[in-house]
Each structure stands twice: as structure tokens, then as C-alpha cells.
């Protein structure tokens, strides 16, 4: 018999953990799967046993969030780390656990797969020595690693500023910040006045980041354009223009960032409907007021349903939990709606602040200026932008045909990285909207899996091989 | 009102079959438009295995045997032409192929089938049934559990997605008009021409080619003709890239010229369900390791399902089903590509069906059909 549970939650970040904790409070058992060895997601990576798990060095938000997460998952939840979902067939979730496939049957599936960094395909971005700001921050949270040598932060967004502040505090100062996008902070701030007033603590925090960068004397190059990373075997320098002047900085490491986008690989694979979100320049699954997707019984919560941040994530998790409890007759609709209204108030408030952030930090380089012809967009298969353009000339009008024509998106990441860039190139070349063009259709297994493991998968009705 | 462009032939369906015929029509100088669906179309051409396969074909319809052999013979010409004309190497190689049989029973059944095909064939038909030991001389990577195989020097493989693209490129370079997002929703016969309603405007054509795979069923209904094809799902897994491994082509596991392995396959009568399944994935993986045990720790990066377009005798249909309306359907768009570009397109261009295509009419499925092959 396949193990059957009321709900399976995929992703043990703040949204998933809150959903599981909330379900438990409502008397519903769920299983919380996470592909990493520890719960916490990206935002609270290392919260359980990482380098800064019980330190204030990364700031108050990380410390208190980490403490909340430890509390949430130690309250008797069935958390299964190192459990990567390999496929989902109707109501059965298969996942890899230490080289063995295990299975769970459920009527309620909750996707809490978080966000990934937006790819920033600029010339030279595939050189060793270029990495994401978020990736660098994960190394710091998990293992206490900070950049060695001369490095720059390149791009824009709250996470970039936060990492700058954290690294300044840890004494690993960046050589410069190369900022993309033309911001008019004062005008942007004006139009979001009420939201900023409501979130003045967050505003103060952000201003604190800027002050720290100023005090540390770190040069900030604004509205940088024509950015190129130079080097042969690895990064040697970064070149760009700013305020009409050309610059070249000799560096060992370039940390790029232009925001994060929902990790929609699973919702795409499941065939959920997705919408293009222009303000966030990304696709997100279409969800109702409870977080339920177009696939009945499947919910998307937290940042994988649209970027709202860690503070919002638990509220969307609890909303999904309330809907599931009601569907299981553990909660009367009136109770559910009453409990939901509080969560919704928080979400609305977070959404107002997010509108400001979206406005203030538009991805400039990775969403607006055309990707140079020779720049590799699909890293797995090494397909350059001009090859995608040639596919359009040969008749491709969408990612599926472009994939078949060029192999872009056919590698191990299945287009997780290049999907947005490929959709964008096709949009620019054909004049169709991104909504019309859509996305790749990723396939199972979502991450590579060896044949021996697939071959020794349990019998269709057994939950693991030994029982077969 | 959208304007109504005139064209001599409208090919309906931009998959491998449609684009091959459209190319052939342009080579013959025919004014041709290729009407295709959008990006999300169900498209066997994106999911196929890429074998250029001859052995065993014609089991249920004898004339298919010489047709398949002819296709194997003209393939090199097609590959050469595409390379010269489009710059794309479609990766043809024809080193011979083996059809692996796991058990002695499988091997005996295969031997009987091959004998039938050889016996029906008017020209000499060369193949060999090989036992486990001989098989491992041919392909040393095959595992000891495998009982044997049928071997034929006729078989080979190509890169199906590059073929698909090369044909698209060739068609446009030959001056053909490609209309994407123009899936045909209605066909109307008007005196001597056809009027086609598409998702993107209307077209009129003197002649039409139904090359829409499973979509032909609906198009045939518009003309009052039933077309006996149904979907047969096949699931395929693809691995990470590896160095070139095998000296021959195998029907069950094939290595592309890009280095990935394609592992198949299944025959599932499940309608239009394009999902992969847990049980079949598991079975395919198990079989693959029995066939080639050294693949144990090779990573599968993706799996997919595609729908074969299957007739009751697993053979193509080539038929003028109404005056000026040509039906082309098969489930071997890669193997038969050369025939489609050259012979089949010529038939549509000049309207005279060549002798070697006459046996493929739709009439063979009618209950009282005289020439029905026993």
C-alpha cells in the first residue's frame, strides 16, 4: 500500500513550514518534503545548523526568522529532508530519498518551491567567477563562506543591498556596486507613500543598507549599461559605462542579481495555468484566493506563486491550510473565512509594499535591453541568443519549437534558467506577447535521476521497494 | 475580412510529414503554403525516436516492405541535399541495426515475423537472426540476459529534430510560405478549389494535402471521409550526454549524434493522453538495464510521451480521398522522409500515383476490399 496522507507540501521554507504547522493545529497530518538536507528554504538556509543559525551577524530578520522556523518544524511535523520530488502522477507523489524512490498518495498537494534568481545573460556571464548574489548568500548562510579577493555586486534589488550590508558587517567589502536600471527613488517613493508609511520599519532597514554602503566608502556606479565580464579561463574584469563614462574594474568575482522569480518548474510540469506578471517580469501560476491552482487540489503558496517575500509567505501557507481543512470537513466555512481574513490583511499589506519594491527595482538588463547575439542563454546546451533568433527565422513561434530546433532548454535544468530569456527573445523577434508565447514544458524527472534508481522503483502499489 | 491568398497546394500540418511533402512540392516548382498549428500543437515530430528503420516493416502489408527499403535507399540523397542546401547536418548513419529480444520466446516470434517479411519480398531481403553470443560480438555492451536479436544491414538513424528543422528551413529557402498559428478549423469544397478556415485567416487552394497526423481524422470528417488512424502512446527517456558507445543501431536504445541516449519504448492505447507514467518509466528503465547493464549509473534528464499515428496495419495511407485532396499519414515520418520529399510530393504535384504507392489507399480498410492482404 502506498502511504496516504491528507496533504503533501513540497518545500520547507517559511510558506511550506507555516502550512504544515497550521494544518497540524487544525488536526491534519501532512508530510513536508524538501530536497535539501535541512528545512529553511533559501531565505532561512542554515537556520538549523548553518554558520549563523544562532547569530545576529546576518541581521535581526534572519535571526528571528530562523528561530521561528526551528520552532515551527520542531512542533511534531513530519518533515522529510533530502527528499526530492521526482514525479507526480495524479494523486501520487514520488520522491527520491537517499537513492530510493518513495511514494505518497494525497488529495492535497501544496507547492511551496520558492524562488530562483533571475538569470542575467550578459556577455561573459558563463565565465567561472560569475555567480548570483543569492547563490553567494546561500554559501554564506550555509557554510559561513564570504567572497575572497576583489569582487563587485552587479545589478539591483533588495537582496543585492542586503548582501552588501551583510558582507560589509562581516568585513568582506565589495570593491564596487555596479547598479543597473534608472531609478527615480523619490518619485517612486511618492506614489507609494501610504505603503511606505505602513512599512516604515522595512524602509528604515533599506535606508540602513544604503547608509552602510555609503559609510563603508564603496563606490556605486548608477545606471550601468553595456556591461561585459572579461576574462579567458575566468573573470578578470568587468566593463561598463555609467553616466556617460566607460569603466573597467579588475575583479576576481562578479556577483549578479536582478531580483528573483517564482520557481514554477513543478507547476509547469503539472500543467497548471500560468499568467505573465508584467510588474515582476515573470510568469506565475494562476491561483484563487486560497492559493489553489487550476489543477484541483493543488495549491501554490509563498514565492513560487509570485514574489511577495518571506514575511508574506506564512500567511499564504495558512490560507491554503484553511482551505484544505475546510475541504476535509475539519473546519466550517464560516470559521475558515473568519480565520482567513486576518491572513489576507497581512498579505494585502505585504503586497502594497511589494508593489513599491517592484517599481523601484525593475530588472533592467535582464528584462529590457536586448540580449547580445553571442551571449549564451541556455547554459546546459550552450545555445546563444542568435541561435534562438535563427530558430525564429526558421519558423519557431514558441519555446517548444525553439527547443526542438536548437536544443535550448533540453539540458539537465530543463529551462529553469533560460526559460524567461528564451520567451523574451521570441517575444522581441515575433511581436507576440509573452503570455501568448508561454513557457517550456518541463518533464519528469525534474532533476536528473540515474537509471538504476528508476529501475528499482517500488511496484506501482507499494510505497517502497522492500515491500514489493 | 482577411484576404484570401491563392496558392496551388496547401499542405495542412507542419510536422515532419507535412514539411517533407511541402519541400518536395517546392522542389517540383509548385506554389505551396504550409499551414501549421501553434507552439502547443500535439506533434509526434517533436517526440520521435529518430530511427531510419527498415527491417520487419511490411509484416501486415506486403508492399510496405519495398517502400521502406526504398526510403532507406533515398535517405542518403536527402541528407546530402539538406546539408548542401541548409547547412544542417541531419546526422544520418546507416551502420545496420539490431532488434533486441529479451527471451527465447521473443526471439522465436521475431524470427517468424522476419521470415514472413522476407518471404513476401519480391527482391532479396537480407537479415540474420543472431543468438546471444553473436549479438555480443556485434554490440559488446548488450547484457547476458538478452536472448538474441534480428540484425539487418538496412537500418540506421538520423537526428530527427535537426531533420525537422532542416526541412522547415529548406521549405522557406525554396520560396515556400510557412503560416504558423494557422491550424485549419474548417475545409469547404468550392467548385474546383478548397477554402480553408484557419486560426489566422482564410486560404484558398486548388489542392490540399492532409498531413496533420491524428488531426487528419477531424479534417477527413469535414470532407465526409473517415480516416482509420488512432493514437498509440510511446514513452521515451533521454539521458545525459555520453561518448559514442555502440557500433550499431538498436531499436530499443539509440544514441544520438549529440551523445544523449534515447531509451524506449512503449505501445499504449490510451487515447490523447500525453503524460508519462510511473509504471512505464520503471519498466523501460528495467528493460534498458537488462539490455545494456553498463548504463546503471547514467542519469536520465527527461522523459516524454508522444502519440504514434497508427493505422490498423501499421502502414502508411497515401490516397486522393476527394478530387485534389491528398491524404498522407504514417507513423514513420523519419524513416520515410526521403520518400515523402521525392516520390510522394511528385505524386501530389502531377496527380498520378506511382505503382509502388498504389497499395496504400484507404480502401484497403474497407470490409469488402478485394486486394486485401491476408
Tab-separated table of C-alpha atoms in Angstrom, chain B residues 42-315:
chain	number	residue	atom	x	y	z
B	42	UNK	CA	0.370	17.820	-30.336
B	43	UNK	CA	3.275	16.928	-32.532
B	44	UNK	CA	4.702	13.473	-32.994
B	45	UNK	CA	7.618	15.118	-34.824
B	46	UNK	CA	8.949	16.547	-31.581
B	47	UNK	CA	8.778	13.275	-29.742
B	48	UNK	CA	10.015	10.603	-32.095
B	49	UNK	CA	12.904	8.249	-31.697
B	50	UNK	CA	14.857	9.000	-34.852
B	51	UNK	CA	15.456	5.553	-36.282
B	52	UNK	CA	15.762	5.157	-40.024
B	53	UNK	CA	14.331	1.687	-39.816
B	54	UNK	CA	13.637	-0.907	-42.467
B	55	UNK	CA	13.750	-4.407	-41.005
B	56	UNK	CA	10.447	-6.059	-40.225
B	57	UNK	CA	8.318	-3.439	-41.947
B	58	UNK	CA	5.584	-4.783	-44.166
B	59	UNK	CA	4.599	-7.584	-41.871
B	60	UNK	CA	0.934	-6.688	-42.213
B	61	UNK	CA	1.010	-5.088	-45.671
B	62	UNK	CA	3.494	-6.616	-48.094
B	63	UNK	CA	4.010	-3.532	-50.346
B	64	UNK	CA	5.265	-1.641	-47.318
B	65	UNK	CA	8.436	-3.728	-47.379
B	66	UNK	CA	9.792	-2.395	-50.711
B	67	UNK	CA	8.524	1.108	-49.839
B	68	UNK	CA	10.504	1.066	-46.571
B	69	UNK	CA	13.593	-0.258	-48.360
B	70	UNK	CA	13.303	2.440	-50.985
B	71	UNK	CA	13.093	5.017	-48.181
B	72	UNK	CA	16.326	3.689	-46.700
B	73	UNK	CA	17.994	3.923	-50.104
B	74	UNK	CA	16.981	7.532	-50.829
B	75	UNK	CA	17.803	8.795	-47.346
B	76	UNK	CA	21.489	9.498	-48.123
B	77	UNK	CA	20.420	11.664	-51.038
B	78	UNK	CA	18.063	13.604	-48.767
B	79	UNK	CA	20.763	14.072	-46.111
B	80	UNK	CA	23.278	15.254	-48.701
B	81	UNK	CA	20.849	17.700	-50.227
B	82	UNK	CA	19.798	19.138	-46.856
B	83	UNK	CA	23.426	19.580	-45.836
B	84	UNK	CA	24.258	21.443	-49.019
B	85	UNK	CA	21.094	23.467	-49.172
B	86	UNK	CA	20.505	24.369	-45.497
B	87	UNK	CA	23.922	23.823	-43.916
B	88	UNK	CA	22.344	21.487	-41.358
B	89	UNK	CA	23.819	18.033	-40.872
B	90	UNK	CA	20.928	15.737	-40.081
B	91	UNK	CA	23.248	13.092	-38.688
B	92	UNK	CA	22.340	10.165	-40.915
B	93	UNK	CA	24.202	6.935	-40.344
B	94	UNK	CA	23.185	3.528	-41.621
B	95	UNK	CA	25.525	1.032	-39.979
B	96	UNK	CA	22.878	-1.673	-39.660
B	97	UNK	CA	20.597	-2.323	-36.744
B	98	UNK	CA	19.507	-4.929	-34.255
B	99	UNK	CA	16.104	-5.540	-32.772
B	100	UNK	CA	16.816	-6.969	-29.321
B	101	UNK	CA	14.773	-9.866	-27.949
B	102	UNK	CA	14.904	-10.459	-24.221
B	103	UNK	CA	13.538	-14.012	-24.093
B	104	UNK	CA	13.737	-17.082	-26.306
B	105	UNK	CA	10.009	-16.659	-26.962
B	106	UNK	CA	10.514	-13.068	-28.101
B	107	UNK	CA	13.318	-14.250	-30.335
B	108	UNK	CA	11.217	-17.011	-31.891
B	109	UNK	CA	8.332	-14.604	-32.554
B	110	UNK	CA	10.711	-12.120	-34.116
B	111	UNK	CA	12.260	-14.823	-36.285
B	112	UNK	CA	8.815	-15.821	-37.559
B	113	UNK	CA	7.920	-12.218	-38.337
B	114	UNK	CA	11.178	-11.580	-40.176
B	115	UNK	CA	10.743	-14.789	-42.181
B	116	UNK	CA	7.250	-13.670	-43.238
B	117	UNK	CA	8.522	-10.304	-44.377
B	118	UNK	CA	11.425	-11.848	-46.296
B	119	UNK	CA	9.140	-14.342	-47.963
B	120	UNK	CA	6.731	-11.610	-49.124
B	121	UNK	CA	9.549	-9.545	-50.533
B	122	UNK	CA	9.996	-9.664	-54.311
B	123	UNK	CA	13.635	-8.657	-54.125
B	124	UNK	CA	16.206	-10.424	-51.940
B	125	UNK	CA	15.762	-9.465	-48.286
B	126	UNK	CA	18.860	-9.765	-46.164
B	127	UNK	CA	18.738	-10.205	-42.434
B	128	UNK	CA	20.133	-12.521	-39.830
B	129	UNK	CA	18.757	-13.908	-36.585
B	130	UNK	CA	21.567	-13.818	-34.060
B	131	UNK	CA	21.918	-15.578	-30.717
B	132	UNK	CA	23.202	-14.028	-27.546
B	133	UNK	CA	26.864	-14.786	-28.274
B	134	UNK	CA	26.785	-13.495	-31.836
B	135	UNK	CA	24.791	-10.459	-30.714
B	136	UNK	CA	27.508	-9.539	-28.235
B	137	UNK	CA	30.072	-9.734	-30.967
B	138	UNK	CA	28.030	-7.209	-32.872
B	139	UNK	CA	27.257	-4.994	-29.853
B	140	UNK	CA	29.570	-5.864	-26.943
B	141	UNK	CA	27.602	-3.709	-24.477
B	142	UNK	CA	24.498	-5.909	-24.651
B	143	UNK	CA	23.811	-7.790	-21.418
B	144	UNK	CA	23.941	-11.576	-20.935
B	145	UNK	CA	20.201	-11.883	-20.239
B	146	UNK	CA	19.285	-10.899	-23.782
B	147	UNK	CA	18.345	-13.976	-25.825
B	148	UNK	CA	19.262	-12.592	-29.216
B	149	UNK	CA	18.230	-10.232	-31.954
B	150	UNK	CA	17.345	-9.794	-35.560
B	151	UNK	CA	20.047	-7.993	-37.487
B	152	UNK	CA	19.775	-6.174	-40.774
B	153	UNK	CA	22.275	-4.035	-42.618
B	154	UNK	CA	19.459	-1.820	-43.915
B	155	UNK	CA	18.841	0.068	-40.672
B	156	UNK	CA	20.187	3.308	-39.369
B	157	UNK	CA	19.344	6.509	-37.589
B	158	UNK	CA	19.251	10.260	-38.029
B	159	UNK	CA	18.820	13.253	-35.807
B	160	UNK	CA	15.063	13.766	-36.049
B	161	UNK	CA	14.895	17.246	-34.609
B	162	UNK	CA	17.620	18.525	-36.906
B	163	UNK	CA	15.852	16.871	-39.824
B	164	UNK	CA	12.667	18.628	-38.779
B	165	UNK	CA	14.390	21.979	-38.675
B	166	UNK	CA	16.340	21.420	-41.886
B	167	UNK	CA	13.131	20.651	-43.767
B	168	UNK	CA	11.499	23.785	-42.368
B	169	UNK	CA	14.487	25.855	-43.394
B	170	UNK	CA	14.662	24.253	-46.829
B	171	UNK	CA	10.978	24.865	-47.459
B	172	UNK	CA	11.277	28.573	-46.707
B	173	UNK	CA	14.524	28.836	-48.687
B	174	UNK	CA	12.764	27.238	-51.640
B	175	UNK	CA	10.247	30.057	-51.558
B	176	UNK	CA	7.510	28.179	-49.715
B	177	UNK	CA	5.165	30.116	-47.500
B	178	UNK	CA	5.037	28.951	-43.889
B	179	UNK	CA	1.990	30.009	-41.866
B	180	UNK	CA	2.347	29.206	-38.171
B	181	UNK	CA	-0.531	29.603	-35.700
B	182	UNK	CA	-2.800	28.741	-38.638
B	183	UNK	CA	-4.340	25.434	-37.644
B	184	UNK	CA	-7.147	24.560	-40.071
B	185	UNK	CA	-10.563	24.598	-38.446
B	186	UNK	CA	-12.788	24.078	-41.475
B	187	UNK	CA	-12.467	22.816	-45.033
B	188	UNK	CA	-15.000	23.716	-47.673
B	189	UNK	CA	-15.011	22.452	-51.239
B	190	UNK	CA	-15.949	25.128	-53.769
B	191	UNK	CA	-16.195	24.103	-57.452
B	192	UNK	CA	-12.587	23.315	-58.221
B	193	UNK	CA	-10.913	24.779	-55.155
B	194	UNK	CA	-10.753	24.338	-51.424
B	195	UNK	CA	-11.423	27.082	-48.975
B	196	UNK	CA	-9.665	26.656	-45.645
B	197	UNK	CA	-10.572	28.448	-42.453
B	198	UNK	CA	-7.641	28.722	-40.093
B	199	UNK	CA	-6.966	30.201	-36.698
B	200	UNK	CA	-5.265	33.017	-38.602
B	201	UNK	CA	-7.418	33.883	-41.611
B	202	UNK	CA	-8.634	32.026	-44.679
B	203	UNK	CA	-6.813	30.476	-47.604
B	204	UNK	CA	-7.958	29.056	-50.882
B	205	UNK	CA	-6.033	26.343	-52.660
B	206	UNK	CA	-6.534	24.300	-55.773
B	207	UNK	CA	-5.369	21.201	-53.975
B	208	UNK	CA	-4.838	20.290	-50.349
B	209	UNK	CA	-2.682	17.774	-48.535
B	210	UNK	CA	-3.943	16.363	-45.268
B	211	UNK	CA	-0.770	15.857	-43.265
B	212	UNK	CA	-1.996	16.535	-39.770
B	213	UNK	CA	-1.303	13.198	-38.154
B	214	UNK	CA	-4.096	12.467	-35.730
B	215	UNK	CA	-5.669	15.773	-36.739
B	216	UNK	CA	-6.442	14.196	-40.110
B	217	UNK	CA	-9.385	12.419	-38.526
B	218	UNK	CA	-11.176	15.717	-37.949
B	219	UNK	CA	-10.123	17.099	-41.334
B	220	UNK	CA	-11.391	13.948	-43.048
B	221	UNK	CA	-14.765	14.370	-41.344
B	222	UNK	CA	-15.009	17.810	-42.953
B	223	UNK	CA	-14.810	16.034	-46.291
B	224	UNK	CA	-17.163	13.290	-45.178
B	225	UNK	CA	-14.449	10.670	-45.095
B	226	UNK	CA	-13.434	8.573	-42.148
B	227	UNK	CA	-9.736	8.072	-41.666
B	228	UNK	CA	-8.776	4.981	-39.711
B	229	UNK	CA	-5.943	6.238	-37.535
B	230	UNK	CA	-5.698	6.246	-33.785
B	231	UNK	CA	-3.150	7.398	-31.232
B	232	UNK	CA	-0.732	4.903	-29.743
B	233	UNK	CA	1.328	6.372	-26.954
B	234	UNK	CA	5.043	5.788	-26.717
B	235	UNK	CA	7.189	6.910	-23.803
B	236	UNK	CA	10.827	7.785	-24.178
B	237	UNK	CA	13.538	8.711	-21.715
B	238	UNK	CA	16.648	10.672	-22.589
B	239	UNK	CA	19.933	10.583	-20.717
B	240	UNK	CA	22.824	12.900	-20.172
B	241	UNK	CA	25.406	13.041	-22.968
B	242	UNK	CA	27.909	10.216	-23.226
B	243	UNK	CA	30.775	9.384	-25.570
B	244	UNK	CA	29.614	7.400	-28.613
B	245	UNK	CA	29.106	3.829	-27.391
B	246	UNK	CA	27.565	1.457	-29.892
B	247	UNK	CA	28.814	0.185	-33.234
B	248	UNK	CA	25.244	-0.493	-34.424
B	249	UNK	CA	21.804	0.985	-34.028
B	250	UNK	CA	19.448	-0.726	-31.606
B	251	UNK	CA	15.697	-0.462	-31.876
B	252	UNK	CA	15.256	-0.074	-28.109
B	253	UNK	CA	18.177	2.157	-27.094
B	254	UNK	CA	19.667	4.623	-29.501
B	255	UNK	CA	22.458	7.135	-29.131
B	256	UNK	CA	22.009	10.460	-30.877
B	257	UNK	CA	24.843	12.242	-32.604
B	258	UNK	CA	24.629	14.749	-29.737
B	259	UNK	CA	25.627	11.948	-27.367
B	260	UNK	CA	22.373	11.530	-25.460
B	261	UNK	CA	20.739	8.112	-25.282
B	262	UNK	CA	17.095	7.711	-26.159
B	263	UNK	CA	15.510	4.828	-24.352
B	264	UNK	CA	12.119	3.471	-25.258
B	265	UNK	CA	9.641	2.382	-25.723
B	266	UNK	CA	6.063	1.533	-25.077
B	267	UNK	CA	2.883	0.898	-27.055
B	268	UNK	CA	-0.034	2.201	-25.044
B	269	UNK	CA	-3.583	2.548	-26.264
B	270	UNK	CA	-4.618	5.443	-24.015
B	271	UNK	CA	-6.165	7.989	-26.370
B	272	UNK	CA	-4.844	11.507	-26.392
B	273	UNK	CA	-3.105	11.276	-23.028
B	274	UNK	CA	0.355	12.765	-23.459
B	275	UNK	CA	1.578	12.201	-19.930
B	276	UNK	CA	4.355	9.851	-18.958
B	277	UNK	CA	3.571	7.280	-16.303
B	278	UNK	CA	5.311	5.885	-13.273
B	279	UNK	CA	4.859	2.233	-14.173
B	280	UNK	CA	6.062	2.537	-17.755
B	281	UNK	CA	9.033	4.651	-16.723
B	282	UNK	CA	10.018	1.911	-14.321
B	283	UNK	CA	9.575	-0.841	-16.878
B	284	UNK	CA	11.541	0.998	-19.545
B	285	UNK	CA	14.373	1.603	-17.066
B	286	UNK	CA	14.403	-2.074	-16.059
B	287	UNK	CA	14.457	-3.272	-19.633
B	288	UNK	CA	17.181	-0.817	-20.512
B	289	UNK	CA	19.435	-2.197	-17.780
B	290	UNK	CA	18.751	-5.742	-18.904
B	291	UNK	CA	19.595	-4.764	-22.463
B	292	UNK	CA	22.696	-2.723	-21.556
B	293	UNK	CA	23.727	-3.212	-17.911
B	294	UNK	CA	26.591	-0.708	-18.112
B	295	UNK	CA	24.022	2.116	-18.108
B	296	UNK	CA	23.231	1.673	-14.399
B	297	UNK	CA	24.608	4.967	-13.232
B	298	UNK	CA	23.711	7.023	-16.291
B	299	UNK	CA	21.390	9.916	-15.488
B	300	UNK	CA	18.009	10.315	-17.099
B	301	UNK	CA	17.434	14.016	-17.643
B	302	UNK	CA	13.948	13.980	-19.093
B	303	UNK	CA	11.163	11.745	-20.262
B	304	UNK	CA	8.269	12.347	-22.580
B	305	UNK	CA	5.392	10.720	-24.328
B	306	UNK	CA	4.380	11.088	-27.933
B	307	UNK	CA	1.450	9.715	-29.878
B	308	UNK	CA	2.077	7.464	-32.835
B	309	UNK	CA	-0.390	7.817	-35.645
B	310	UNK	CA	-1.369	4.256	-36.186
B	311	UNK	CA	-3.430	2.587	-38.880
B	312	UNK	CA	-4.821	-0.939	-38.357
B	313	UNK	CA	-1.965	-2.466	-40.382
B	314	UNK	CA	0.705	-0.103	-39.044
B	315	UNK	CA	1.397	1.053	-42.587
